Amino acid sequence: MKAQLLDALRDACGDAAVLADAASIEPYVTDWRGTFVGRASAVVRPASTEQVSEVVRICSDARIPIVPQGGNTGLAAGATPLQLRDAIIVSLSRMRRIVSVDADAYAVTVEAGCVLADVQQAARRAERLFPLSLAAEGSAEIGGLVSTNAGGTAVLRYGTMRSLVLGLEAVLPDGRIVDGLRALYKDNAGYDWKQLFIGAEGTLGIVTRAVLRLFPMPRERVTALIGIDLSETALRVFSHLQTMLGETLSACELFPDRALALRVAYEPGLRRPMAEHAWYLLVEATSSLSTLRTAAEEAFVALDDAGLAGAIVIAENSAQARALWEWRETITETEKRTGRSVKHDVSVPISAIPEFIARATERIERDHPGVTVLAFGHFGDGNIHFNVLVPGATTAVVDAISAAVYEMIADFRGSITAEHGIGRYRRNELLAHRSIFEMDLMRTVKRALDPGNVMNPGAVLEE
Ligand code: 2HG
Ligand code: ZN
């Protein structure tokens, strides 16, 4: 059976596109942090939508589970086949063509395997901006970013992937290709089915191409780091910046000095970007208006006059801006170097961020001596990565920590995942934190599109 299946896949995509020996499969069944290790009987690397369709049809006829995979930068085991027997991983990484850039239509059409940084660059060449931005942009691929409804650091201004996708092409679980590759800003013709595939984590089909929304390329950029007191001033600083800078404010990221201290410990020559404060907001405003810098400086002076900022460092040039961003973007890597951590990708209403972080930190560190909370994230959209460093902790302790965090999240009517998704990692939490009716709705959609349960079984919903 297996040999026959492999032959059929080779016929569909060519011999070199099918990896079936353990050593070649290994990188695809291990997530990049090394936290999740699964197994698969083969990896297939199709080069076109037609080949994806053929692969899906073959697997679906044989009732073989399919796990779609992009850049493998996920954090929730959505693309790692855990507890699956004989899964076939379909890697989209060979499909990395920028199909077209239509600057006048403010749209770019790309294949699913395009790396985010390449899409940003293609847009830039056409003097346009593709605003999705995140630490893994050098390897994360569009198909995965669509399938997880990726967020990142510019959601405050540009929204998540859900608002950046204009059109989509996907392969359904029976192999049919559904073509909605339209570059339309308005389209009310029936159900917006593409939204089902955005954030579905590969459980309803495989995203093969997307039309993405572009924006004018801002010509001015102001980046600043503000030392703050989270409980006393963070909300007022944010509100002040929103009032003064309005829609030009594109990022407002929060991190604690703990994160800086960890990085400095690993890179001893490095100096903090400003005098130590318990917390920092990294803010960025962009605009095409040449008045941006003056407006931003006025906003910062007013912050200072109101006694809201402990200190402010404004980047003088793009190298300094980069260096400030590096403090934010290296947190995940640094955290990985510390050893085991438990990740929580939660969201709460923005107004509740300081209280949530304070209460949750106090409770977790009190109840579990020896663990350290490392909370950081996207202040401007309410998404906090409430991670807990747990050297040597048992599974029971880890579970108790997560249960406590999610209990508090429920108190704030927040979400158990804001951007990383459910994958296989948070499946039980989804069951616990969404109502029976909401779960039924999700299962109804899944059954309608994938009655044989071949598409990424065990991710998001039970197997
Ligand atoms: C980020 O915001 C990413 O940097 C990763 O979403 C967060 O490592 C994390 O928990
Ligand atoms: Zn994030």
Coordinates of C-alpha atoms and ligand atoms in Angstrom, one line a residue:
M1 CA 0.0 0.0 0.0
K2 CA 2.7 2.4 1.1
A3 CA 4.8 1.7 -2.0
Q4 CA 1.9 2.2 -4.3
L5 CA 1.0 5.5 -2.6
L6 CA 4.6 6.7 -2.9
D7 CA 4.7 5.7 -6.6
A8 CA 1.4 7.6 -7.2
L9 CA 2.9 10.7 -5.5
R10 CA 6.1 10.4 -7.5
D11 CA 4.1 10.1 -10.7
A12 CA 2.2 13.3 -9.7
C13 CA 5.1 15.5 -8.7
G14 CA 8.3 13.8 -9.9
D15 CA 10.7 11.6 -8.0
A16 CA 12.7 14.3 -6.3
A17 CA 9.6 15.9 -4.8
V18 CA 8.9 12.9 -2.6
L19 CA 11.0 12.4 0.5
A20 CA 10.5 9.1 2.2
D21 CA 13.7 8.3 4.1
A22 CA 13.8 9.1 7.8
A23 CA 16.7 11.6 7.6
S24 CA 15.0 13.7 5.0
I25 CA 11.7 13.6 6.8
E26 CA 13.1 14.5 10.2
P27 CA 13.3 18.4 9.8
Y28 CA 9.6 18.4 8.7
V29 CA 8.3 16.5 11.7
T30 CA 10.1 18.6 14.3
D31 CA 9.0 22.1 15.0
W32 CA 11.7 24.8 15.0
R33 CA 11.8 25.0 18.8
G34 CA 12.3 21.3 19.0
T35 CA 9.2 21.2 21.3
F36 CA 7.1 18.9 19.2
V37 CA 8.3 15.8 17.4
G38 CA 5.8 13.9 15.2
R39 CA 6.1 11.4 12.5
A40 CA 5.1 11.1 8.8
S41 CA 5.5 8.4 6.2
A42 CA 6.6 10.9 3.6
V43 CA 7.0 14.6 2.7
V44 CA 5.7 15.7 -0.7
R45 CA 6.9 19.0 -2.3
P46 CA 4.6 19.9 -5.1
A47 CA 5.5 22.7 -7.5
S48 CA 2.1 23.9 -8.7
T49 CA -1.5 24.1 -7.7
E50 CA -2.3 21.2 -10.0
Q51 CA 0.3 19.0 -8.3
V52 CA -1.1 19.9 -4.9
S53 CA -4.6 19.0 -6.2
E54 CA -3.3 15.7 -7.5
V55 CA -1.5 14.9 -4.2
V56 CA -4.6 15.7 -2.2
R57 CA -6.8 13.6 -4.4
I58 CA -4.4 10.6 -4.1
C59 CA -4.2 10.9 -0.3
S60 CA -7.9 11.5 0.1
D61 CA -8.8 8.5 -2.0
A62 CA -6.5 6.4 0.1
R63 CA -7.8 8.1 3.3
I64 CA -4.2 9.1 4.3
P65 CA -4.0 12.2 6.6
I66 CA -2.5 15.2 5.0
V67 CA -0.5 17.8 7.0
P68 CA 0.2 21.0 5.1
Q69 CA 3.3 22.8 6.0
G70 CA 4.9 26.2 5.2
G71 CA 8.0 27.6 6.7
N72 CA 7.6 25.5 9.9
T73 CA 7.8 28.5 12.1
G74 CA 4.6 27.8 14.0
L75 CA 4.4 27.6 17.8
A76 CA 1.3 25.4 18.3
A77 CA 2.1 22.2 16.4
G78 CA -0.4 23.0 13.7
A79 CA 2.0 21.7 11.0
T80 CA 3.6 18.9 13.0
P81 CA 1.9 15.5 12.7
L82 CA 1.7 14.4 16.3
Q83 CA -0.2 11.2 17.1
L84 CA -0.9 10.6 13.5
R85 CA 0.0 7.4 11.7
D86 CA 1.1 7.4 8.1
A87 CA 0.6 11.1 7.6
I88 CA 1.8 12.8 4.4
I89 CA 3.3 16.2 4.9
V90 CA 2.6 18.5 2.0
S91 CA 5.3 21.2 2.0
L92 CA 4.4 24.2 -0.1
S93 CA 8.0 25.6 0.0
R94 CA 8.7 25.0 -3.7
M95 CA 5.8 27.2 -4.7
R96 CA 7.5 30.5 -4.2
R97 CA 6.7 32.5 -7.3
I98 CA 5.6 36.1 -6.9
V99 CA 3.0 35.8 -9.7
S100 CA 2.3 39.5 -10.3
V101 CA 2.6 42.9 -8.6
D102 CA -0.1 45.3 -9.6
A103 CA 1.0 48.5 -8.1
D104 CA -2.0 50.5 -9.4
A105 CA -4.5 47.9 -8.0
Y106 CA -2.5 47.8 -4.7
A107 CA -2.4 44.1 -5.0
V108 CA 0.2 41.3 -5.2
T109 CA -0.5 37.7 -6.2
V110 CA 1.8 35.1 -4.7
E111 CA 2.2 31.4 -4.4
A112 CA 1.8 29.9 -0.9
G113 CA 5.4 29.0 -0.5
C114 CA 6.6 32.6 -0.8
V115 CA 8.6 33.8 2.2
L116 CA 7.1 36.9 3.8
A117 CA 10.3 38.9 3.5
D118 CA 10.4 38.2 -0.3
V119 CA 6.8 39.5 -0.6
Q120 CA 7.7 42.6 1.4
Q121 CA 10.6 43.2 -0.9
A122 CA 8.6 42.7 -4.1
A123 CA 6.1 45.3 -2.8
R124 CA 8.9 47.6 -1.9
R125 CA 10.3 47.4 -5.5
A126 CA 7.0 48.6 -6.7
E127 CA 7.0 51.4 -4.1
R128 CA 4.3 49.7 -2.1
L129 CA 4.1 48.3 1.4
F130 CA 3.0 44.9 2.4
P131 CA 2.6 45.6 6.1
L132 CA 2.6 42.2 7.7
S133 CA 5.7 42.1 9.8
L134 CA 6.9 39.6 12.4
A135 CA 10.1 38.2 13.8
A136 CA 10.0 35.0 11.7
E137 CA 9.5 36.9 8.4
G138 CA 12.7 35.6 7.0
S139 CA 11.3 32.0 6.8
A140 CA 7.5 32.2 7.5
E141 CA 5.6 31.5 4.3
I142 CA 2.4 33.0 3.0
G143 CA 0.3 29.8 3.0
G144 CA 1.1 29.3 6.7
L145 CA 0.6 33.0 7.5
V146 CA -2.8 32.9 5.8
S147 CA -3.7 29.6 7.5
T148 CA -2.9 31.0 10.9
N149 CA -4.4 34.4 10.3
A150 CA -1.0 35.8 11.3
G151 CA -0.7 39.1 13.3
G152 CA 2.7 40.5 14.1
T153 CA 3.7 44.0 15.0
A154 CA 1.6 46.2 12.7
V155 CA -1.9 44.9 13.4
L156 CA -2.7 48.1 15.3
R157 CA -2.8 49.9 12.0
Y158 CA -3.2 47.3 9.2
G159 CA -5.1 44.5 10.9
T160 CA -4.3 40.7 10.8
M161 CA -3.9 38.6 7.7
R162 CA -7.7 38.4 7.6
S163 CA -7.8 42.0 6.4
L164 CA -4.8 41.7 4.1
V165 CA -6.1 38.9 1.9
L166 CA -8.1 40.1 -1.1
G167 CA -8.4 36.8 -2.9
L168 CA -7.5 33.2 -2.4
E169 CA -7.0 29.9 -4.3
A170 CA -7.3 26.7 -2.3
V171 CA -7.3 23.0 -2.9
L172 CA -10.3 21.3 -1.2
P173 CA -10.0 18.0 0.7
D174 CA -11.2 16.1 -2.3
G175 CA -8.6 17.7 -4.6
R176 CA -10.8 20.2 -6.3
I177 CA -9.3 23.6 -6.9
V178 CA -11.4 26.6 -5.9
D179 CA -10.2 29.8 -7.6
G180 CA -11.1 33.1 -5.9
L181 CA -7.9 34.9 -7.0
R182 CA -9.6 38.3 -7.3
A183 CA -7.9 41.6 -6.5
L184 CA -11.1 43.3 -5.3
Y185 CA -11.4 45.7 -2.5
K186 CA -15.2 45.3 -2.4
D187 CA -17.0 42.1 -3.2
N188 CA -20.4 41.2 -1.7
A189 CA -21.3 38.3 -3.9
G190 CA -22.4 35.7 -1.5
Y191 CA -20.6 34.1 1.4
D192 CA -17.0 35.3 1.8
W193 CA -15.7 31.7 1.7
K194 CA -12.0 32.7 1.7
Q195 CA -12.4 33.8 5.3
L196 CA -13.0 30.2 6.2
F197 CA -9.6 29.2 5.0
I198 CA -7.9 32.1 6.7
G199 CA -7.1 30.9 10.2
A200 CA -8.3 27.3 9.5
E201 CA -4.8 26.0 10.1
G202 CA -5.0 23.7 7.1
T203 CA -8.0 21.8 8.4
L204 CA -10.3 22.7 5.5
G205 CA -8.0 22.6 2.5
I206 CA -4.6 23.8 1.3
V207 CA -4.1 27.5 0.5
T208 CA -2.1 27.5 -2.8
R209 CA -2.1 31.2 -3.9
A210 CA -3.3 34.5 -2.5
V211 CA -3.9 38.0 -3.6
L212 CA -2.6 40.3 -0.9
R213 CA -3.4 43.9 -0.2
L214 CA -0.7 46.6 -0.7
F215 CA -0.5 50.1 0.8
P216 CA 1.4 53.2 -0.1
M217 CA 5.0 53.0 1.0
P218 CA 5.4 55.5 3.9
R219 CA 8.3 57.8 3.3
E220 CA 8.7 58.9 6.9
R221 CA 9.3 56.7 9.9
V222 CA 9.8 57.5 13.6
T223 CA 10.8 54.8 16.0
A224 CA 11.1 55.3 19.7
L225 CA 11.5 53.4 22.9
I226 CA 9.7 54.7 26.0
G227 CA 10.4 53.6 29.5
I228 CA 7.2 53.2 31.4
D229 CA 5.5 52.0 34.5
L230 CA 3.1 49.4 33.3
S231 CA 0.4 49.7 36.0
E232 CA 0.5 53.5 36.3
T233 CA 1.2 54.9 32.9
A234 CA 1.0 52.4 30.0
L235 CA -2.6 53.0 29.1
R236 CA -2.3 56.7 29.3
V237 CA 0.8 56.7 27.1
F238 CA -0.9 54.6 24.5
S239 CA -4.0 56.7 24.6
H240 CA -1.9 59.9 24.3
L241 CA 0.0 58.5 21.3
Q242 CA -3.3 57.5 19.6
T243 CA -4.7 61.0 20.1
M244 CA -1.5 62.8 18.9
L245 CA -0.5 60.4 16.1
G246 CA -3.7 58.8 15.1
E247 CA -3.6 56.4 12.2
T248 CA 0.2 57.0 11.7
L249 CA 0.8 54.9 14.8
S250 CA 1.6 51.5 13.4
A251 CA 3.3 49.7 16.2
C252 CA 3.1 49.8 20.0
E253 CA 5.0 46.8 21.5
L254 CA 5.5 46.0 25.1
F255 CA 8.4 44.2 26.8
P256 CA 9.9 44.1 30.3
D257 CA 13.4 44.8 31.4
R258 CA 13.6 41.0 32.1
A259 CA 13.7 40.4 28.4
L260 CA 16.6 42.9 27.9
A261 CA 18.5 41.4 30.9
L262 CA 18.2 37.9 29.5
R263 CA 19.6 39.1 26.1
V264 CA 22.5 41.0 27.8
A265 CA 23.3 37.9 29.8
Y266 CA 23.8 35.9 26.5
E267 CA 25.6 38.8 24.7
P268 CA 27.7 40.4 27.4
G269 CA 29.1 43.3 25.3
L270 CA 25.6 44.6 24.7
R271 CA 24.4 47.7 26.4
R272 CA 20.7 48.5 27.2
P273 CA 19.2 51.1 24.8
M274 CA 18.3 53.4 27.8
A275 CA 18.5 53.5 31.6
E276 CA 16.7 50.6 33.2
H277 CA 12.9 50.7 33.5
A278 CA 10.7 47.9 34.5
W279 CA 8.8 48.1 31.2
Y280 CA 9.2 49.6 27.7
L281 CA 6.9 50.5 24.9
L282 CA 8.5 50.3 21.4
V283 CA 6.4 52.6 19.2
E284 CA 6.6 53.4 15.5
A285 CA 4.7 55.9 13.5
T286 CA 4.9 56.0 9.7
S287 CA 3.5 58.4 7.1
S288 CA 4.1 59.9 3.7
L289 CA 3.8 63.4 5.2
S290 CA 7.0 65.2 5.8
T291 CA 5.5 66.6 9.0
L292 CA 5.6 63.3 10.8
R293 CA 8.8 63.7 12.7
T294 CA 7.8 67.1 14.0
A295 CA 4.4 65.8 15.1
A296 CA 6.0 62.8 16.7
E297 CA 8.5 64.9 18.6
E298 CA 5.7 67.1 19.9
A299 CA 3.8 64.0 21.0
F300 CA 6.9 62.8 22.9
V301 CA 7.6 66.2 24.5
A302 CA 4.0 66.3 25.7
L303 CA 4.3 62.8 27.1
D304 CA 7.4 63.9 29.0
D305 CA 5.7 67.1 30.2
A306 CA 2.8 65.1 31.5
G307 CA 5.2 62.9 33.5
L308 CA 4.1 59.8 31.7
A309 CA 7.4 58.6 30.3
G310 CA 10.3 57.5 32.4
A311 CA 12.6 58.2 29.5
I312 CA 12.3 58.3 25.7
V313 CA 14.9 57.4 23.1
I314 CA 14.1 58.4 19.6
A315 CA 16.0 56.6 16.8
E316 CA 18.0 59.1 14.8
N317 CA 18.4 56.9 11.7
S318 CA 17.3 53.6 10.3
A319 CA 20.3 51.7 11.9
Q320 CA 19.2 52.9 15.3
A321 CA 15.6 52.0 14.6
R322 CA 16.7 48.5 13.6
A323 CA 18.7 48.2 16.8
L324 CA 15.6 49.1 18.9
W325 CA 13.5 46.6 17.0
E326 CA 16.1 44.0 17.6
W327 CA 15.5 44.2 21.3
R328 CA 11.9 43.3 20.6
E329 CA 12.4 40.7 17.9
T330 CA 15.1 38.6 19.6
I331 CA 13.0 37.9 22.7
T332 CA 11.7 34.6 21.3
E333 CA 15.2 33.4 20.3
T334 CA 16.6 34.5 23.7
E335 CA 13.7 32.8 25.5
K336 CA 14.5 29.6 23.6
R337 CA 18.1 29.7 24.8
T338 CA 17.0 29.7 28.5
G339 CA 15.5 26.2 28.1
R340 CA 12.0 25.2 28.7
S341 CA 9.2 27.8 28.6
V342 CA 5.4 27.5 28.5
K343 CA 3.9 29.8 25.9
H344 CA 0.6 31.6 26.2
D345 CA -0.5 33.7 23.3
V346 CA -3.5 35.4 24.9
S347 CA -5.5 38.5 24.2
V348 CA -7.5 40.8 26.5
P349 CA -9.2 44.1 25.9
I350 CA -6.4 46.7 25.7
S351 CA -7.6 48.5 28.8
A352 CA -7.1 45.2 30.8
I353 CA -3.5 44.5 29.8
P354 CA -1.8 46.1 32.9
E355 CA -4.2 44.4 35.3
F356 CA -4.0 41.0 33.6
I357 CA -0.2 41.0 33.5
A358 CA 0.0 42.1 37.1
R359 CA -2.5 39.7 38.5
A360 CA -1.3 36.7 36.4
T361 CA 2.4 37.3 37.2
E362 CA 1.7 37.6 40.9
R363 CA -0.3 34.4 41.0
I364 CA 2.0 32.3 38.9
E365 CA 5.2 33.3 40.5
R366 CA 3.6 33.0 44.0
D367 CA 2.1 29.5 43.4
H368 CA 5.2 28.1 41.5
P369 CA 8.4 29.2 43.2
G370 CA 11.3 29.1 40.8
V371 CA 9.4 30.0 37.6
T372 CA 9.8 33.3 35.9
V373 CA 7.1 35.1 33.9
L374 CA 8.3 36.7 30.7
A375 CA 5.3 38.6 29.4
F376 CA 5.7 40.8 26.3
G377 CA 3.8 41.4 23.1
H378 CA 1.6 43.6 21.0
F379 CA 0.2 46.2 23.4
G380 CA -1.6 48.1 20.7
D381 CA -3.8 45.1 19.8
G382 CA -4.2 43.5 23.3
N383 CA -2.1 40.4 22.4
I384 CA 0.3 39.4 25.2
H385 CA 2.7 36.5 25.0
F386 CA 2.4 35.5 28.6
N387 CA 5.3 33.1 28.6
V388 CA 6.6 31.3 31.7
L389 CA 10.2 30.1 32.0
V390 CA 10.0 26.8 33.9
P391 CA 13.4 25.2 34.5
G392 CA 12.9 21.5 35.3
A393 CA 9.2 21.8 35.8
T394 CA 7.0 18.6 35.6
T395 CA 4.1 18.3 33.2
A396 CA 1.7 18.6 36.1
V397 CA 3.2 22.0 37.0
V398 CA 3.2 23.2 33.4
D399 CA -0.5 22.2 33.1
A400 CA -1.3 23.9 36.4
I401 CA 0.4 27.1 35.1
S402 CA -1.5 27.1 31.9
A403 CA -4.8 26.3 33.6
A404 CA -4.4 29.3 35.9
V405 CA -3.5 31.6 33.0
Y406 CA -6.5 30.6 31.0
E407 CA -8.8 30.8 34.0
M408 CA -7.7 34.5 34.4
I409 CA -8.1 35.0 30.7
A410 CA -11.7 33.9 31.0
D411 CA -12.3 36.4 33.8
F412 CA -11.3 39.1 31.4
R413 CA -13.3 37.6 28.5
G414 CA -10.1 37.3 26.6
S415 CA -8.9 34.7 24.1
I416 CA -6.6 31.7 24.7
T417 CA -4.8 32.4 21.5
A418 CA -4.6 35.7 19.6
E419 CA -2.3 34.9 16.7
H420 CA -0.4 31.6 17.1
G421 CA -3.5 29.4 16.8
I422 CA -4.8 26.2 18.3
G423 CA -2.8 23.6 16.3
R424 CA -2.5 20.4 18.3
Y425 CA -1.1 22.2 21.3
R426 CA -4.2 24.0 22.5
R427 CA -6.9 21.7 21.3
N428 CA -8.2 20.8 24.8
E429 CA -8.1 24.4 25.8
L430 CA -10.3 25.3 22.9
L431 CA -12.8 22.8 24.0
A432 CA -12.7 24.2 27.5
H433 CA -13.0 27.8 26.5
R434 CA -15.4 27.9 23.6
S435 CA -19.1 27.1 24.2
I436 CA -20.6 23.9 23.0
F437 CA -22.5 25.8 20.4
E438 CA -19.4 27.5 19.0
M439 CA -17.6 24.1 18.9
D440 CA -20.6 22.6 17.1
L441 CA -20.5 25.4 14.5
M442 CA -16.8 24.7 13.9
R443 CA -17.4 20.9 13.5
T444 CA -20.3 21.5 11.1
V445 CA -18.0 23.6 8.8
K446 CA -15.3 20.9 9.1
R447 CA -17.7 18.1 8.3
A448 CA -19.2 19.9 5.3
L449 CA -15.8 20.6 3.7
D450 CA -13.8 17.6 4.9
P451 CA -16.2 14.7 5.6
G452 CA -13.4 12.1 5.4
N453 CA -11.3 14.1 7.9
V454 CA -8.1 14.0 5.8
M455 CA -7.0 17.6 6.1
N456 CA -4.7 18.1 9.0
P457 CA -6.7 15.9 11.4
G458 CA -6.2 16.6 15.1
A459 CA -5.3 20.3 14.5
V460 CA -7.9 22.7 16.0
L461 CA -10.6 20.0 16.4
E462 CA -10.4 16.5 17.8
E463 CA -9.3 13.7 15.5
Ligands
2HG1 C1 6.3 37.5 18.7 O1 5.4 38.3 18.9 C2 5.9 36.2 18.2 O2 7.5 37.8 18.8 C3 6.5 35.1 19.1 O3 4.5 36.0 18.1 C4 6.0 35.1 20.5 O4 7.7 33.7 21.3 C5 6.5 34.1 21.5 O5 5.8 33.6 22.4
ZN2 ZN 3.5 37.9 18.6

